[in-house]
Coordinates of C-alpha atoms in Angstrom, one line a residue:
M1 CA 0.0 0.1 0.0
F2 CA 1.1 3.7 -0.7
Y3 CA 3.7 3.0 -3.4
L4 CA 4.7 5.6 -5.7
V5 CA 2.7 8.4 -3.9
E6 CA 5.0 11.3 -4.2
Q7 CA 3.1 12.6 -7.1
V8 CA -0.1 12.1 -5.5
L9 CA 1.1 13.9 -2.6
E10 CA 1.9 16.9 -4.8
K11 CA -1.6 17.1 -5.6
Q12 CA -2.5 17.9 -2.2
L13 CA -3.9 21.4 -1.3
E14 CA -1.0 21.8 1.2
K15 CA 2.6 21.2 0.6
T16 CA 3.6 18.0 2.5
E17 CA 6.4 18.3 4.9
K18 CA 6.7 14.7 5.9
F19 CA 4.6 11.6 6.0
Y20 CA 4.4 8.4 8.0
K21 CA 2.1 5.3 8.1
G22 CA -1.0 4.9 10.2
R23 CA -3.5 2.0 10.4
G24 CA -4.1 1.6 6.9
I25 CA -3.6 5.3 6.0
L26 CA -0.6 7.6 5.2
I27 CA -0.6 10.6 7.8
C28 CA 0.6 13.7 6.0
E29 CA 1.9 16.8 8.1
T30 CA 1.6 20.0 6.1
A31 CA 1.7 23.9 7.3
G32 CA -1.9 23.7 7.3
G33 CA -2.3 20.8 9.8
L34 CA -2.7 17.0 9.4
F35 CA -4.2 15.2 6.5
A36 CA -4.6 11.4 5.9
L37 CA -4.4 9.8 2.5
K38 CA -6.1 6.7 1.9
E39 CA -6.8 4.1 -0.7
F40 CA -10.2 4.6 -2.1
H41 CA -12.3 1.7 -3.5
G42 CA -15.8 2.6 -5.2
Q43 CA -17.3 5.0 -7.7
E44 CA -17.0 8.7 -7.8
Q45 CA -20.6 8.9 -6.6
K46 CA -19.5 7.2 -3.4
A47 CA -16.7 9.7 -2.7
E48 CA -19.1 12.6 -3.3
N49 CA -21.5 11.1 -0.7
L50 CA -18.6 10.8 1.9
F51 CA -17.6 14.4 1.2
R52 CA -21.2 15.7 1.6
L53 CA -21.5 13.6 4.9
G54 CA -18.3 15.0 6.4
E55 CA -19.5 18.5 5.7
Y56 CA -22.9 18.0 7.2
L57 CA -21.1 16.6 10.3
T58 CA -18.5 19.5 10.6
E59 CA -21.4 21.9 10.3
R60 CA -23.0 20.3 13.3
N61 CA -19.6 20.1 15.6
I62 CA -19.2 16.5 15.2
S63 CA -15.6 15.9 14.6
C64 CA -14.8 13.3 11.8
D65 CA -12.1 12.8 9.1
H66 CA -14.0 14.4 6.4
M67 CA -12.9 14.5 3.1
V68 CA -11.2 17.3 1.2
K69 CA -10.6 18.2 -2.4
N70 CA -7.1 18.1 -4.1
S71 CA -5.6 20.9 -5.8
G72 CA -7.4 20.0 -8.8
D73 CA -10.8 20.4 -7.3
A74 CA -11.4 16.8 -7.4
L75 CA -12.1 14.1 -4.7
I76 CA -10.4 11.2 -6.2
T77 CA -6.6 11.3 -7.0
E78 CA -5.2 8.6 -9.1
G79 CA -1.7 7.4 -8.7
I80 CA 0.5 6.3 -11.9
D81 CA 0.1 2.6 -11.0
G82 CA -3.9 3.4 -11.3
T83 CA -4.6 3.2 -7.4
K84 CA -7.0 5.6 -6.4
Y85 CA -6.6 7.8 -3.3
T86 CA -8.6 10.3 -1.1
F87 CA -7.5 12.9 1.2
H88 CA -8.9 13.6 4.7
H89 CA -8.6 16.1 7.6
W90 CA -6.8 14.2 10.2
V91 CA -6.4 14.5 14.1
R92 CA -3.6 13.9 16.7
G93 CA -4.9 11.5 19.3
R94 CA -5.4 7.8 20.0
E95 CA -7.8 5.0 19.7
C96 CA -10.5 4.5 22.1
D97 CA -9.3 2.0 24.9
A98 CA -11.6 -1.0 24.6
H99 CA -10.3 -2.2 28.0
N100 CA -11.0 1.1 29.8
R101 CA -14.8 1.1 30.7
M102 CA -15.0 5.0 31.1
E103 CA -13.8 5.4 27.6
L104 CA -16.3 3.0 26.2
V105 CA -18.9 4.9 27.9
M106 CA -17.7 8.1 26.5
A107 CA -17.4 6.5 23.1
V108 CA -21.2 5.3 23.2
S109 CA -22.2 8.7 24.1
F110 CA -20.1 10.4 21.1
L111 CA -21.8 7.5 18.9
A112 CA -25.2 8.7 20.3
G113 CA -24.6 12.2 19.5
F114 CA -23.4 11.2 16.0
H115 CA -26.8 9.6 15.5
D116 CA -28.9 12.3 17.0
A117 CA -27.4 14.5 14.4
C118 CA -28.1 12.1 11.7
E119 CA -31.6 10.8 12.5
G120 CA -33.5 10.9 9.6
V121 CA -30.8 12.3 7.3
R122 CA -30.2 10.3 4.1
I123 CA -26.9 10.9 1.8
G124 CA -26.9 8.6 -1.2
N125 CA -29.2 6.0 -2.3
E126 CA -27.4 2.8 -1.3
K127 CA -29.5 0.0 -0.8
T128 CA -29.1 -2.0 2.6
E129 CA -30.3 -5.3 3.8
T130 CA -32.8 -5.4 6.5
V131 CA -31.7 -7.2 9.5
Y132 CA -33.9 -10.3 8.8
E133 CA -32.2 -10.4 5.0
E134 CA -28.7 -10.1 6.6
Y135 CA -29.3 -12.8 9.4
L136 CA -31.0 -15.1 6.7
R137 CA -27.9 -15.0 4.5
H138 CA -25.7 -15.6 7.5
D139 CA -28.0 -18.6 8.2
R140 CA -27.4 -20.1 5.0
E141 CA -23.8 -19.4 5.0
L142 CA -23.5 -21.4 8.4
R143 CA -25.3 -24.3 6.8
R144 CA -22.9 -24.1 3.7
I145 CA -19.7 -24.2 5.8
R146 CA -21.4 -27.3 7.8
K147 CA -21.9 -29.1 4.6
Y148 CA -18.4 -28.1 3.2
I149 CA -16.8 -29.4 6.5
L150 CA -18.9 -32.8 6.6
A151 CA -17.4 -33.5 3.2
R152 CA -13.6 -33.1 4.2
K153 CA -11.8 -36.2 5.0
N154 CA -9.1 -34.9 7.2
K155 CA -10.8 -32.5 9.5
S156 CA -8.9 -30.1 11.7
E157 CA -9.5 -29.3 15.2
F158 CA -11.7 -26.3 14.3
E159 CA -13.8 -28.4 12.1
R160 CA -14.5 -30.9 14.5
L161 CA -15.3 -28.3 17.0
Y162 CA -17.5 -26.4 14.7
L163 CA -19.5 -29.6 13.7
S164 CA -20.0 -30.4 17.4
C165 CA -21.5 -27.0 18.3
I166 CA -23.4 -25.9 15.1
P167 CA -26.5 -27.5 16.1
G168 CA -26.9 -25.1 19.0
Y169 CA -26.0 -22.0 17.2
L170 CA -28.3 -23.1 14.2
R171 CA -31.2 -23.0 16.9
Q172 CA -30.2 -19.4 18.0
S173 CA -30.1 -18.6 14.4
E174 CA -33.5 -20.0 13.7
R175 CA -35.0 -18.5 16.8
V176 CA -33.8 -14.9 16.1
L177 CA -35.1 -15.3 12.3
H178 CA -38.5 -16.6 13.4
D179 CA -38.9 -13.6 15.9
L180 CA -37.9 -11.1 13.1
S181 CA -40.3 -12.5 10.8
E182 CA -43.0 -12.3 13.5
N183 CA -42.2 -8.5 14.0
R184 CA -41.6 -7.1 10.5
D185 CA -43.1 -3.8 11.8
I186 CA -40.0 -2.9 13.6
F187 CA -38.5 -2.1 10.3
E188 CA -41.0 0.7 9.7
A189 CA -40.9 2.0 13.4
H190 CA -37.1 1.8 14.1
T191 CA -35.0 5.1 14.1
A192 CA -33.2 5.3 10.8
G193 CA -30.5 7.6 9.6
M194 CA -26.9 7.7 8.5
C195 CA -24.9 5.2 10.1
H196 CA -21.0 4.8 10.5
G197 CA -21.3 1.3 9.3
D198 CA -18.2 0.0 11.2
F199 CA -18.2 1.8 14.6
N200 CA -15.6 0.2 17.0
H201 CA -12.8 1.5 19.3
H202 CA -10.4 1.6 16.4
N203 CA -12.6 4.2 14.8
A204 CA -13.2 6.6 17.8
V205 CA -10.0 8.7 18.1
T206 CA -9.4 10.7 21.4
G207 CA -7.6 13.9 21.3
S208 CA -7.1 17.3 22.8
G209 CA -10.7 18.3 21.3
G210 CA -12.5 15.3 22.4
M211 CA -13.4 12.3 20.0
T212 CA -13.3 12.2 16.5
L213 CA -15.1 9.7 14.0
I214 CA -12.6 8.1 11.5
H215 CA -12.7 5.7 8.8
M216 CA -16.3 6.2 7.4
E217 CA -15.8 4.3 4.3
H218 CA -18.9 2.0 5.0
A219 CA -21.3 5.1 6.1
R220 CA -25.0 4.2 5.1
F221 CA -28.4 5.0 5.7
D222 CA -29.8 2.2 8.0
A223 CA -31.2 1.3 11.5
Q224 CA -29.0 3.3 13.8
V225 CA -29.1 0.5 16.4
S226 CA -26.9 -1.4 13.7
D227 CA -24.0 0.7 15.0
L228 CA -25.0 0.5 18.5
S229 CA -25.2 -3.3 18.6
N230 CA -22.0 -3.8 16.7
F231 CA -20.2 -1.3 19.1
L232 CA -21.7 -2.9 22.1
R233 CA -21.1 -6.5 21.2
K234 CA -17.4 -5.9 20.3
S235 CA -16.7 -4.0 23.7
L236 CA -18.6 -6.7 25.7
E237 CA -16.5 -9.4 24.4
K238 CA -13.6 -7.8 25.8
H239 CA -15.3 -7.7 29.2
D240 CA -16.8 -11.2 29.1
W241 CA -20.2 -9.7 28.6
S242 CA -20.3 -7.8 31.8
E243 CA -23.9 -7.0 32.6
T244 CA -22.9 -3.8 34.6
L245 CA -20.9 -2.5 31.8
G246 CA -23.5 -3.1 29.0
L247 CA -26.4 -1.5 30.9
E248 CA -24.3 1.5 31.7
M249 CA -23.2 1.9 28.0
L250 CA -27.0 1.7 27.1
R251 CA -28.3 4.1 29.5
E252 CA -25.7 6.7 28.4
Y253 CA -26.7 6.1 24.6
D254 CA -30.4 6.5 25.6
R255 CA -29.8 9.4 27.6
V256 CA -28.3 11.1 24.6
H257 CA -30.4 9.8 21.8
A258 CA -33.5 8.1 23.1
L259 CA -34.3 4.5 21.7
N260 CA -38.0 3.8 20.9
P261 CA -39.8 0.4 21.4
A262 CA -38.8 -0.7 18.1
D263 CA -35.1 0.2 18.6
W264 CA -35.1 -1.7 21.8
L265 CA -36.7 -4.7 20.2
E266 CA -34.3 -4.8 17.1
L267 CA -31.4 -4.1 19.4
Y268 CA -32.4 -7.2 21.3
Y269 CA -32.6 -9.3 18.3
R270 CA -29.2 -8.0 17.0
M271 CA -27.6 -8.8 20.2
S272 CA -29.3 -12.5 20.1
Y273 CA -27.9 -13.4 16.7
P274 CA -24.6 -15.5 17.3
E275 CA -22.9 -12.8 15.2
K276 CA -19.4 -13.7 16.6
F277 CA -19.8 -17.4 15.9
W278 CA -20.8 -16.5 12.1
K279 CA -17.6 -14.1 11.8
I280 CA -15.4 -16.7 12.8
A281 CA -16.9 -19.5 10.8
N282 CA -17.0 -17.1 7.6
H283 CA -13.1 -16.1 8.2
Y284 CA -12.2 -19.7 8.4
F285 CA -14.4 -20.4 5.1
Q286 CA -12.6 -17.5 3.3
S287 CA -9.2 -18.6 4.3
A288 CA -6.7 -21.1 2.9
K289 CA -7.6 -24.3 4.8
V290 CA -4.3 -26.0 4.4
L291 CA -2.4 -23.2 6.2
E292 CA -4.9 -23.7 9.4
S293 CA -2.9 -22.3 12.0
G294 CA -5.3 -23.0 15.2
N295 CA -6.1 -19.4 15.4
H296 CA -9.7 -20.0 14.4
Y297 CA -9.8 -23.1 16.9
E298 CA -8.8 -20.6 19.5
K299 CA -11.3 -18.0 18.7
L300 CA -14.2 -20.4 18.7
Q301 CA -13.1 -22.0 21.9
K302 CA -13.2 -18.4 23.4
E303 CA -16.6 -17.9 21.7
L304 CA -17.8 -21.2 23.3
R305 CA -16.6 -20.1 26.9
Q306 CA -18.4 -16.7 26.5
N307 CA -21.8 -17.8 25.0
A308 CA -23.1 -18.4 28.3
A309 CA -22.4 -14.9 29.6
R310 CA -23.7 -13.5 26.6
R311 CA -26.8 -15.2 27.1
R312 CA -27.2 -14.0 30.5
F313 CA -26.7 -10.6 29.4
L314 CA -29.5 -10.9 26.8
E315 CA -31.8 -12.2 29.8
T316 CA -30.9 -9.0 31.5
L317 CA -31.5 -6.8 28.5
K318 CA -34.8 -8.5 27.9
R319 CA -36.1 -7.8 31.5
T320 CA -34.6 -4.5 32.0
R321 CA -35.3 -2.7 28.6
I322 CA -33.6 0.3 30.6

C-alpha cells in the first residue's frame, strides 16, 4: 500500500512536509495541519456522498475525518499505478481504549451524538439489507460451511469443534429469524438515519478536542441500532459480557439519543444473533484451509466460553429495557 505516492501528494492542497504510516493510511504533516491519504475503492458518487456527509457533520460540530478536495478540485486522486486515493482531515490522538470502561461509555455517548445529528438524514441511495435479510444470509452461510466441512476427509480441530457446536448455534439463528419474521413492523418504526457502518474502538479517536469519528468508508442509511449493537457486542466481548458495563453503555446512549420501543426490540434481536460465531466461521471459510494455524480454533473456543455470559446479558436486557 502507498507505493509511488509522491506525485499523488503533490496534488494535495498543502505542501507535504513529511508523512508516515498509520492504520491503513498515510498521515501527512503540512503547514495547514494533518491530513490522511487513503486508498479509495468505489465509484465517484460514493466519494461525493462521503464528502457531503463530512461537511454535514462538520457544520454540526461532530468531529470526523471528512474528505477534502485536491489542488485540482477533485475528490479522487489517481496514482501512476492506477490506484485511487482520497485526502482527509486528520487529528492527533489515540484510539479509544477498549479495556477502559470509562472510555467505552464516552465513545457510546459520542456515537449517540452522531446518531442524533443524523437521525432521518439520508446521503446517497445505497440499498441496504434489513436485519432479517442479513441474518437469513448468515444462516445459509453457516449451513453451507457445515456441508463443506462434512465433506472433508481429514478434519482439523476447528472443523471437528465446529461440527459439534453448530446445532446449538443454528437453533439460536433460527429463533432470531423466526422472531424477526413475526415482528416485521419494527423495520418501519425503528430510528433510521446515517450510520457509521463499522463503529468500533479503532474508529473513535480521542484527542485534545474530544473524540473524532474516523474511517467512514462504510457509512450508509440504516437502522441506527446497527451501529450500537456492533459497538456493544465488540466492547462486551472484551469484558466477558459484563452486565453492569453493558447496561451503563446503554443508559448513556439512551440519555443522549433516546431509543424507541422498536429500537429496543431490534437491538435485542441483533444482540441475540450469534454474530461472533458467524464471523469466525466465515473467516475460516474464506481462508486457506491448508494453512490452518489454530487461530480459528482458539477464537471458537473463546466464543463457546463466552456464550453463556452473552445469554445471561440478553436475559438482563430483555427484563430491563432500561
